[in-house]
Amino acid sequence: MKSKDLIRFAASAIAAHPMRSALTSLGVVIGVAAVVMMTSIGLGAQQRVMSAISGLGSNLIIVSPAASRSGFAAQAAGSDISITGADAEAIAKQVEGVAAVAPTVRGQAQLAAEGTNWNSRIEGVTPDYLVARDLTIGQGRMFDDREARQGRTVAVIGTTVARELFGEADPLGKRIRVGSSPFQVVGVLTSKGQSGFGQDQDDIVLGPLPAVRSRVVGRRVKGDTVQTIYIKAASEDDLSRVQEDATTLLRERHRIREGEDDDFQAQNMASILQASQAATATFTILLAAVAAVSLVVGGVGIMNIMLVAVTERTREIGLRMAVGAKRSDILIQFALESVALSLAGGILGLLIGIGGALLIAKLGSWPMAIPSWAAPLSLGFSMAVGLVFGAYPSWQASRLDPIEALRRE
Amino acid sequence: MIAFRDLKKTYQMGDETVAALAGVSLSFPRGSYLAITGPSGSGKSTLMNILGGLDRPTSGQYLFEDEDVSHLDDDGLAHFRNQRIGFVFQSFQLLPRYSALQNVELPMVYAGIEVKERRERAAEMLAKVGLADRRHHRPTQMSGGQQQRVAIARSLANNPDLLLADEPTGALDSSTGKDVMALFEQLNSEGLTVILVTHDANVAARARRRVGFRDGLIVSDEGAKS
């Protein structure tokens, strides 16, 4: 018998019960759609994280306080701030291959100027901050070290802040109130747009570290402590060595004995990238598990209906055998039916999954990337599901005794 | 020539061995018209199944022309049924999803005949049984007599050597039954070997040779030489 006739038989059997066939495929449709949607969103999220990480600045090491332990109770990271401006200075002086070191404090503050209000992030920084974070001044200037040391209340603002407070007017030389302290605007940053984390990077105010610490975030940051030290290595090759040297130096300065945990954490982009990749790997495993479960559920649905079909069509099978169908012809016919049901579900699921991912991307302004393997993999898997779960019913059909089968009512 | 010798078919029912066929022998030339009669349980259906290649004897020999059918494997039997045998069943056994034409095509599909050729032949067979205008009807849209004629057209599709009809008029009223019998007689007169299984004496009486079964044995054989 010819294969196109087998396909025709399978198609006509499926078409004979359109509703039942559709419901049978539904399990696979949902499974494949869910997997495609989730991988697309997951991949989009991963790309967003990647761009966010690279948006922090190149060759960057971020030092932040670690969770300290009091007794046996681990406290939240940063609960006892342990890094200081002096640490930053020491790193700048003693570690080779450092392009910039920028100790930073930050807070959220209400801004006011010329009768308008805006709530923004304020960071207390040193001029090196621009170098460390790959920022540039678009208008005016950055405050210098002398101004910083003198505790001058000058500020460089992001373009979002400039627009919200001053509209089209020139903000240079204007005064803004940060919390309750007046600052003078000396510069505007070049726009950087939205970060990969969805944060508006232009919605920021930079002020000299001493002034911001004492006037804006004072209560939360004691003494000389800072929340973050950004270290920019001179080159990518220096990155890991700089991180090691800085870690060693900080351990010495903090008198951490051999074997004790750091009271700070130093991460570079590579390690953050690694962490995010580990998270992605976990996500992928999870996804594979969900996919496997949903495809098995879909497959069991197909197997169930195929068993019903074999019982229902026992006489048909007997008749086919009587007029000359070989056992293998029956086997292939039913296996094809099962694969066709599953594959149709897979194709529909793929389309729904892509559509759903597009919709979510559009509604949630969430980046979306449909992985190139989504189509071949989901179609391959749905075919395999049809084959595996159709195998037993098809085999049963092919083993029927034609005499018994013809006698069945 | 079709011949079988000392055919036995036994079944194990618990501890007991039941013989559906207790050793039967018969031979008949091409173009014969046989009726096999007997009460239910006499073994006539078992013989039909063996003659049609749906079943194998427990022992004995079944020679079809020069082919020993009793030793064919499943695929061999499938091919034998497809090429040599035409079945007509009491309950017609048409596939309800398919039109008359598609039902008649079915044996040719398993013979691997191209669509165009088998359509033509199926239409030809339907015309032969007087259903040229019903080829696109489904079985459910046809009367019992029409359905049985579609089934006969299907049995002829691959130009078989032997037509096996199991109570072919059992589900029909007497006048359509007569039409169907007339069709068998016409086919037989054209040279086709026909075997009818029936317990209807009127139907059996129309056959040229009548073989009676009881308890798995042949108890009568009339008209062999006429």
Short mmCIF file of C-alpha atoms in Angstrom, two decimals, chain A:
data_model
loop_
_atom_site.label_atom_id
_atom_site.label_comp_id
_atom_site.label_asym_id
_atom_site.label_seq_id
_atom_site.Cartn_x
_atom_site.Cartn_y
_atom_site.Cartn_z
CA MET A 1 0.00 0.00 0.00
CA LYS A 2 1.11 3.52 -0.67
CA SER A 3 2.15 5.99 2.01
CA LYS A 4 -0.08 8.72 0.67
CA ASP A 5 -3.05 6.39 1.17
CA LEU A 6 -1.99 5.82 4.77
CA ILE A 7 -1.86 9.57 5.27
CA ARG A 8 -5.26 9.90 3.64
CA PHE A 9 -6.74 7.27 5.98
CA ALA A 10 -5.30 8.98 9.04
CA ALA A 11 -6.50 12.40 7.90
CA SER A 12 -10.01 11.18 7.21
CA ALA A 13 -10.23 9.50 10.63
CA ILE A 14 -9.13 12.73 12.32
CA ALA A 15 -11.51 14.81 10.24
CA ALA A 16 -14.38 12.47 11.11
CA HIS A 17 -14.36 13.78 14.69
CA PRO A 18 -13.17 17.39 14.46
CA MET A 19 -14.20 18.36 17.99
CA ARG A 20 -12.71 15.30 19.58
CA SER A 21 -9.50 15.66 17.59
CA ALA A 22 -9.21 19.31 18.61
CA LEU A 23 -9.70 18.48 22.29
CA THR A 24 -7.23 15.62 22.05
CA SER A 25 -4.58 17.93 20.63
CA LEU A 26 -5.31 20.59 23.23
CA GLY A 27 -2.92 19.12 25.77
CA VAL A 28 -0.04 19.33 23.33
CA VAL A 29 -1.19 22.79 22.16
CA ILE A 30 -1.06 24.12 25.70
CA GLY A 31 2.21 22.39 26.50
CA VAL A 32 4.03 23.66 23.42
CA ALA A 33 2.49 27.14 23.66
CA ALA A 34 3.57 27.43 27.30
CA VAL A 35 7.10 26.32 26.56
CA VAL A 36 7.51 28.64 23.57
CA MET A 37 6.08 31.57 25.48
CA MET A 38 8.20 30.98 28.54
CA THR A 39 11.43 30.45 26.62
CA SER A 40 10.79 33.60 24.61
CA ILE A 41 10.17 35.62 27.74
CA GLY A 42 13.08 33.97 29.50
CA LEU A 43 15.45 34.68 26.65
CA GLY A 44 14.20 38.26 26.49
CA ALA A 45 14.80 38.66 30.20
CA GLN A 46 18.26 37.22 29.84
CA GLN A 47 19.09 39.67 27.06
CA ARG A 48 17.77 42.49 29.19
CA VAL A 49 19.94 41.43 32.11
CA MET A 50 22.96 41.19 29.81
CA SER A 51 22.44 44.68 28.49
CA ALA A 52 21.84 45.92 32.01
CA ILE A 53 25.08 44.41 33.19
CA SER A 54 27.06 45.84 30.34
CA GLY A 55 25.25 49.16 30.88
CA LEU A 56 26.83 49.46 34.31
CA GLY A 57 30.15 50.26 32.71
CA SER A 58 32.92 48.21 31.25
CA ASN A 59 35.67 46.54 33.28
CA LEU A 60 33.75 47.41 36.37
CA ILE A 61 34.12 45.86 39.81
CA ILE A 62 31.38 46.61 42.27
CA VAL A 63 32.26 46.42 45.95
CA SER A 64 29.37 46.44 48.35
CA PRO A 65 28.96 45.50 52.00
CA ALA A 66 28.23 41.86 52.68
CA ALA A 67 25.67 40.52 55.07
CA SER A 68 27.34 40.54 58.46
CA ARG A 69 26.83 37.82 60.99
CA SER A 70 25.96 38.55 64.53
CA GLY A 71 25.97 35.30 66.39
CA PHE A 72 24.34 32.74 64.13
CA ALA A 73 21.81 35.04 62.53
CA ALA A 74 22.77 36.17 59.07
CA GLN A 75 21.54 39.65 58.42
CA ALA A 76 20.55 41.18 55.15
CA ALA A 77 23.33 42.31 52.86
CA GLY A 78 24.36 45.85 53.63
CA SER A 79 22.73 45.83 57.05
CA ASP A 80 25.98 46.82 58.68
CA ILE A 81 27.84 48.99 56.24
CA SER A 82 31.48 48.11 56.37
CA ILE A 83 33.20 49.84 53.49
CA THR A 84 34.48 53.36 53.69
CA GLY A 85 35.84 56.23 51.67
CA ALA A 86 39.23 55.44 53.15
CA ASP A 87 38.97 51.94 51.69
CA ALA A 88 38.37 53.51 48.30
CA GLU A 89 41.36 55.80 48.64
CA ALA A 90 43.54 52.88 49.69
CA ILE A 91 42.46 50.89 46.65
CA ALA A 92 43.17 53.83 44.36
CA LYS A 93 46.64 54.22 45.84
CA GLN A 94 47.74 50.65 46.37
CA VAL A 95 46.18 48.54 43.65
CA GLU A 96 47.87 48.48 40.26
CA GLY A 97 45.93 48.82 37.04
CA VAL A 98 43.02 50.80 38.42
CA ALA A 99 41.55 53.45 36.13
CA ALA A 100 39.08 54.90 38.58
CA VAL A 101 37.73 54.29 42.07
CA ALA A 102 34.41 55.80 42.99
CA PRO A 103 32.98 55.49 46.49
CA THR A 104 29.26 56.18 46.43
CA VAL A 105 26.39 56.83 48.81
CA ARG A 106 22.86 57.09 47.54
CA GLY A 107 19.38 57.89 48.56
CA GLN A 108 16.02 58.87 47.29
CA ALA A 109 15.07 62.51 47.67
CA GLN A 110 12.34 64.96 46.87
CA LEU A 111 13.65 67.66 44.51
CA ALA A 112 12.17 71.09 44.17
CA ALA A 113 12.98 73.96 41.85
CA GLU A 114 11.03 76.92 40.57
CA GLY A 115 7.80 75.66 42.03
CA THR A 116 7.96 72.15 40.62
CA ASN A 117 8.61 68.88 42.40
CA TRP A 118 10.27 65.64 41.38
CA ASN A 119 11.37 62.60 43.24
CA SER A 120 14.66 61.16 42.15
CA ARG A 121 17.68 59.14 43.04
CA ILE A 122 20.58 61.11 44.46
CA GLU A 123 24.09 59.76 44.59
CA GLY A 124 27.00 61.20 46.49
CA VAL A 125 30.07 60.59 44.35
CA THR A 126 33.57 61.67 43.47
CA PRO A 127 34.50 63.00 40.01
CA ASP A 128 35.95 59.55 39.19
CA TYR A 129 32.41 58.21 39.21
CA LEU A 130 31.92 59.41 35.63
CA VAL A 131 34.93 57.41 34.49
CA ALA A 132 33.92 54.32 36.43
CA ARG A 133 30.34 54.30 35.14
CA ASP A 134 31.16 55.41 31.57
CA LEU A 135 29.12 58.60 31.93
CA THR A 136 29.80 61.90 30.21
CA ILE A 137 28.77 65.48 30.81
CA GLY A 138 26.51 66.89 28.12
CA GLN A 139 26.26 70.42 29.36
CA GLY A 140 28.23 72.41 31.93
CA ARG A 141 30.84 70.56 33.94
CA MET A 142 31.45 67.96 36.61
CA PHE A 143 32.30 69.21 40.09
CA ASP A 144 35.93 68.70 40.97
CA ASP A 145 37.75 67.15 43.93
CA ARG A 146 38.30 70.50 45.62
CA GLU A 147 34.61 71.32 45.55
CA ALA A 148 33.87 67.86 46.86
CA ARG A 149 36.31 68.18 49.75
CA GLN A 150 35.00 71.60 50.69
CA GLY A 151 31.52 70.17 50.98
CA ARG A 152 30.16 72.46 48.30
CA THR A 153 26.54 71.87 47.46
CA VAL A 154 26.81 71.57 43.70
CA ALA A 155 25.07 68.99 41.56
CA VAL A 156 25.12 67.36 38.15
CA ILE A 157 21.70 66.23 37.05
CA GLY A 158 20.36 63.72 34.54
CA THR A 159 18.31 64.85 31.57
CA THR A 160 15.05 63.50 33.01
CA VAL A 161 15.53 65.57 36.17
CA ALA A 162 16.44 68.60 34.06
CA ARG A 163 13.29 68.21 31.98
CA GLU A 164 10.99 67.62 34.93
CA LEU A 165 12.28 70.55 36.96
CA PHE A 166 13.17 73.09 34.33
CA GLY A 167 11.36 72.07 31.19
CA GLU A 168 13.04 73.69 28.20
CA ALA A 169 14.87 76.26 30.33
CA ASP A 170 18.65 76.05 30.86
CA PRO A 171 19.25 74.41 34.24
CA LEU A 172 22.89 75.51 34.56
CA GLY A 173 23.45 77.77 37.53
CA LYS A 174 19.94 77.18 38.85
CA ARG A 175 19.30 76.11 42.40
CA ILE A 176 17.44 73.01 43.31
CA ARG A 177 16.39 71.82 46.72
CA VAL A 178 17.36 68.25 47.48
CA GLY A 179 15.35 67.26 50.50
CA SER A 180 15.84 70.36 52.58
CA SER A 181 19.26 71.38 51.22
CA PRO A 182 19.83 73.71 48.28
CA PHE A 183 22.25 72.55 45.59
CA GLN A 184 23.46 74.47 42.56
CA VAL A 185 23.30 72.77 39.19
CA VAL A 186 26.69 72.90 37.46
CA GLY A 187 26.23 70.23 34.80
CA VAL A 188 23.84 67.95 32.97
CA LEU A 189 24.74 64.36 32.09
CA THR A 190 24.52 63.02 28.56
CA SER A 191 21.37 60.98 28.25
CA LYS A 192 21.86 57.23 28.69
CA GLY A 193 18.25 56.15 28.30
CA GLN A 194 16.60 53.25 29.99
CA SER A 195 18.78 50.63 31.55
CA GLY A 196 18.32 46.96 30.92
CA PHE A 197 16.66 46.67 34.32
CA GLY A 198 13.98 49.09 33.15
CA GLN A 199 15.36 51.96 35.17
CA ASP A 200 15.56 55.47 33.72
CA GLN A 201 19.29 56.15 33.97
CA ASP A 202 18.73 59.84 33.34
CA ASP A 203 16.55 60.21 36.41
CA ILE A 204 19.47 60.93 38.75
CA VAL A 205 21.21 63.68 40.67
CA LEU A 206 24.94 63.46 41.38
CA GLY A 207 26.40 65.53 44.20
CA PRO A 208 29.79 65.60 45.95
CA LEU A 209 30.07 62.68 48.36
CA PRO A 210 30.64 64.69 51.61
CA ALA A 211 27.77 67.08 50.94
CA VAL A 212 25.31 64.36 49.95
CA ARG A 213 26.31 62.20 52.90
CA SER A 214 25.87 64.92 55.45
CA ARG A 215 22.84 66.67 54.02
CA VAL A 216 20.79 64.05 52.25
CA VAL A 217 21.52 60.49 53.32
CA GLY A 218 23.28 61.30 56.61
CA ARG A 219 21.10 59.35 58.96
CA ARG A 220 21.59 56.08 57.16
CA VAL A 221 25.31 56.30 56.45
CA LYS A 222 27.53 56.63 59.47
CA GLY A 223 30.98 58.23 59.54
CA ASP A 224 33.08 57.62 56.46
CA THR A 225 31.14 54.58 55.25
CA VAL A 226 29.86 54.30 51.71
CA GLN A 227 27.34 51.95 50.13
CA THR A 228 29.25 51.05 47.00
CA ILE A 229 32.76 51.41 45.69
CA TYR A 230 32.96 51.22 41.92
CA ILE A 231 36.40 50.20 40.68
CA LYS A 232 37.19 50.44 37.03
CA ALA A 233 40.10 48.33 35.90
CA ALA A 234 42.39 49.86 33.32
CA SER A 235 41.76 46.98 30.96
CA GLU A 236 39.83 43.74 30.75
CA ASP A 237 43.04 41.78 31.34
CA ASP A 238 43.52 43.56 34.65
CA LEU A 239 39.98 42.91 35.79
CA SER A 240 40.36 39.73 37.80
CA ARG A 241 43.75 40.68 39.22
CA VAL A 242 42.44 44.08 40.30
CA GLN A 243 39.52 42.35 41.95
CA GLU A 244 41.82 39.95 43.79
CA ASP A 245 44.19 42.70 44.91
CA ALA A 246 41.32 44.90 46.07
CA THR A 247 39.81 41.99 47.96
CA THR A 248 43.12 41.21 49.65
CA LEU A 249 43.62 44.84 50.54
CA LEU A 250 40.14 45.19 51.98
CA ARG A 251 40.53 42.01 54.03
CA GLU A 252 43.75 43.41 55.48
CA ARG A 253 42.17 46.76 56.20
CA HIS A 254 39.15 45.14 57.80
CA ARG A 255 41.40 42.79 59.80
CA ILE A 256 39.66 39.70 58.54
CA ARG A 257 41.54 36.62 59.59
CA GLU A 258 42.35 33.68 57.37
CA GLY A 259 39.30 31.50 56.98
CA GLU A 260 36.82 34.16 57.93
CA ASP A 261 34.23 35.40 55.48
CA ASP A 262 34.62 38.76 53.79
CA ASP A 263 32.46 41.49 55.25
CA PHE A 264 32.04 42.91 51.77
CA GLN A 265 31.42 41.50 48.37
CA ALA A 266 33.31 42.33 45.23
CA GLN A 267 31.71 41.38 41.97
CA ASN A 268 32.85 42.06 38.50
CA MET A 269 30.77 41.90 35.39
CA ALA A 270 32.07 38.50 34.50
CA SER A 271 30.95 37.08 37.83
CA ILE A 272 27.56 38.79 37.58
CA LEU A 273 27.25 37.44 34.10
CA GLN A 274 28.11 34.00 35.41
CA ALA A 275 25.52 34.31 38.14
CA SER A 276 22.90 35.34 35.63
CA GLN A 277 23.88 32.47 33.38
CA ALA A 278 23.56 30.07 36.29
CA ALA A 279 20.12 31.51 36.93
CA THR A 280 19.28 31.05 33.27
CA ALA A 281 20.47 27.46 33.41
CA THR A 282 18.22 26.81 36.39
CA PHE A 283 15.37 28.44 34.56
CA THR A 284 16.04 26.28 31.53
CA ILE A 285 15.99 23.10 33.61
CA LEU A 286 12.76 24.21 35.23
CA LEU A 287 11.33 24.94 31.82
CA ALA A 288 12.38 21.58 30.50
CA ALA A 289 10.65 19.94 33.46
CA VAL A 290 7.46 21.92 32.85
CA ALA A 291 7.67 21.09 29.16
CA ALA A 292 8.17 17.43 29.88
CA VAL A 293 5.24 17.32 32.28
CA SER A 294 2.89 19.16 29.95
CA LEU A 295 3.91 17.06 26.97
CA VAL A 296 3.44 13.87 28.96
CA VAL A 297 -0.02 15.10 29.99
CA GLY A 298 -0.78 15.91 26.36
CA GLY A 299 0.59 12.54 25.31
CA VAL A 300 -1.54 10.67 27.82
CA GLY A 301 -4.58 12.49 26.43
CA ILE A 302 -3.68 11.34 22.95
CA MET A 303 -3.06 7.80 24.11
CA ASN A 304 -6.40 7.76 25.88
CA ILE A 305 -8.32 8.86 22.79
CA MET A 306 -6.36 6.52 20.55
CA LEU A 307 -7.29 3.60 22.81
CA VAL A 308 -10.91 4.69 22.60
CA ALA A 309 -10.59 4.95 18.83
CA VAL A 310 -9.16 1.45 18.55
CA THR A 311 -12.03 0.05 20.60
CA GLU A 312 -14.59 2.03 18.64
CA ARG A 313 -13.14 1.05 15.32
CA THR A 314 -12.50 -2.60 16.05
CA ARG A 315 -14.86 -3.67 13.27
CA GLU A 316 -13.21 -1.28 10.86
CA ILE A 317 -9.83 -2.79 11.74
CA GLY A 318 -11.22 -6.30 11.24
CA LEU A 319 -12.67 -5.34 7.87
CA ARG A 320 -9.44 -3.70 6.75
CA MET A 321 -7.59 -6.87 7.67
CA ALA A 322 -10.17 -9.02 5.85
CA VAL A 323 -9.70 -7.08 2.62
CA GLY A 324 -5.94 -7.35 2.81
CA ALA A 325 -4.43 -4.89 5.30
CA LYS A 326 -1.24 -6.22 6.85
CA ARG A 327 -0.71 -5.81 10.57
CA SER A 328 1.93 -3.22 9.77
CA ASP A 329 -0.56 -1.25 7.64
CA ILE A 330 -2.91 -1.00 10.64
CA LEU A 331 -0.04 -0.14 12.96
CA ILE A 332 1.20 2.65 10.71
CA GLN A 333 -2.29 4.02 10.10
CA PHE A 334 -3.01 4.45 13.81
CA ALA A 335 0.49 5.68 14.61
CA LEU A 336 0.12 8.28 11.86
CA GLU A 337 -3.18 9.40 13.31
CA SER A 338 -1.60 9.85 16.69
CA VAL A 339 1.44 11.67 15.30
CA ALA A 340 -0.78 13.91 13.17
CA LEU A 341 -2.92 14.84 16.18
CA SER A 342 0.15 15.61 18.22
CA LEU A 343 1.97 17.44 15.45
CA ALA A 344 -1.10 19.56 14.69
CA GLY A 345 -1.19 20.41 18.38
CA GLY A 346 2.50 21.27 18.24
CA ILE A 347 2.10 23.58 15.25
CA LEU A 348 -0.90 25.32 16.79
CA GLY A 349 0.90 25.56 20.12
CA LEU A 350 3.94 27.08 18.45
CA LEU A 351 1.81 29.74 16.76
CA ILE A 352 -0.08 30.50 19.96
CA GLY A 353 3.17 30.59 21.91
CA ILE A 354 4.76 33.07 19.50
CA GLY A 355 1.58 35.14 19.45
CA GLY A 356 1.36 35.10 23.23
CA ALA A 357 4.99 36.11 23.62
CA LEU A 358 4.49 38.98 21.15
CA LEU A 359 1.42 40.09 23.06
CA ILE A 360 3.18 40.02 26.42
CA ALA A 361 6.14 41.87 24.91
CA LYS A 362 3.80 44.52 23.58
CA LEU A 363 1.62 44.93 26.67
CA GLY A 364 4.35 44.62 29.27
CA SER A 365 7.10 46.41 27.33
CA TRP A 366 9.10 43.31 28.09
CA PRO A 367 11.82 42.33 25.66
CA MET A 368 11.08 39.19 23.73
CA ALA A 369 13.29 36.91 21.75
CA ILE A 370 11.96 33.73 20.18
CA PRO A 371 14.80 31.26 20.29
CA SER A 372 15.69 29.89 16.87
CA TRP A 373 15.32 26.33 18.12
CA ALA A 374 11.75 26.88 19.31
CA ALA A 375 10.13 25.75 16.07
CA PRO A 376 12.18 22.64 15.26
CA LEU A 377 12.29 21.56 18.89
CA SER A 378 8.59 21.94 19.62
CA LEU A 379 7.60 20.25 16.38
CA GLY A 380 10.11 17.47 16.93
CA PHE A 381 8.95 16.94 20.48
CA SER A 382 5.28 16.91 19.60
CA MET A 383 5.96 14.36 16.88
CA ALA A 384 7.88 12.23 19.33
CA VAL A 385 5.03 12.48 21.84
CA GLY A 386 2.56 11.31 19.19
CA LEU A 387 4.81 8.43 18.29
CA VAL A 388 5.53 7.33 21.85
CA PHE A 389 1.99 7.63 23.16
CA GLY A 390 0.43 6.35 19.95
CA ALA A 391 2.67 3.29 19.91
CA TYR A 392 0.72 1.20 22.41
CA PRO A 393 -2.79 1.84 20.98
CA SER A 394 -1.49 1.29 17.45
CA TRP A 395 0.21 -1.92 18.44
CA GLN A 396 -3.00 -3.08 20.08
CA ALA A 397 -4.94 -2.31 16.91
CA SER A 398 -2.46 -4.25 14.80
CA ARG A 399 -2.64 -7.30 17.08
CA LEU A 400 -6.41 -7.69 16.81
CA ASP A 401 -7.74 -11.00 15.58
CA PRO A 402 -9.72 -10.17 12.42
CA ILE A 403 -12.42 -12.76 13.16
CA GLU A 404 -13.01 -11.41 16.65
CA ALA A 405 -12.80 -7.85 15.40
CA LEU A 406 -15.42 -8.41 12.68
CA ARG A 407 -17.79 -9.97 15.19
CA ARG A 408 -17.58 -6.99 17.57
CA GLU A 409 -20.66 -4.78 17.70
#
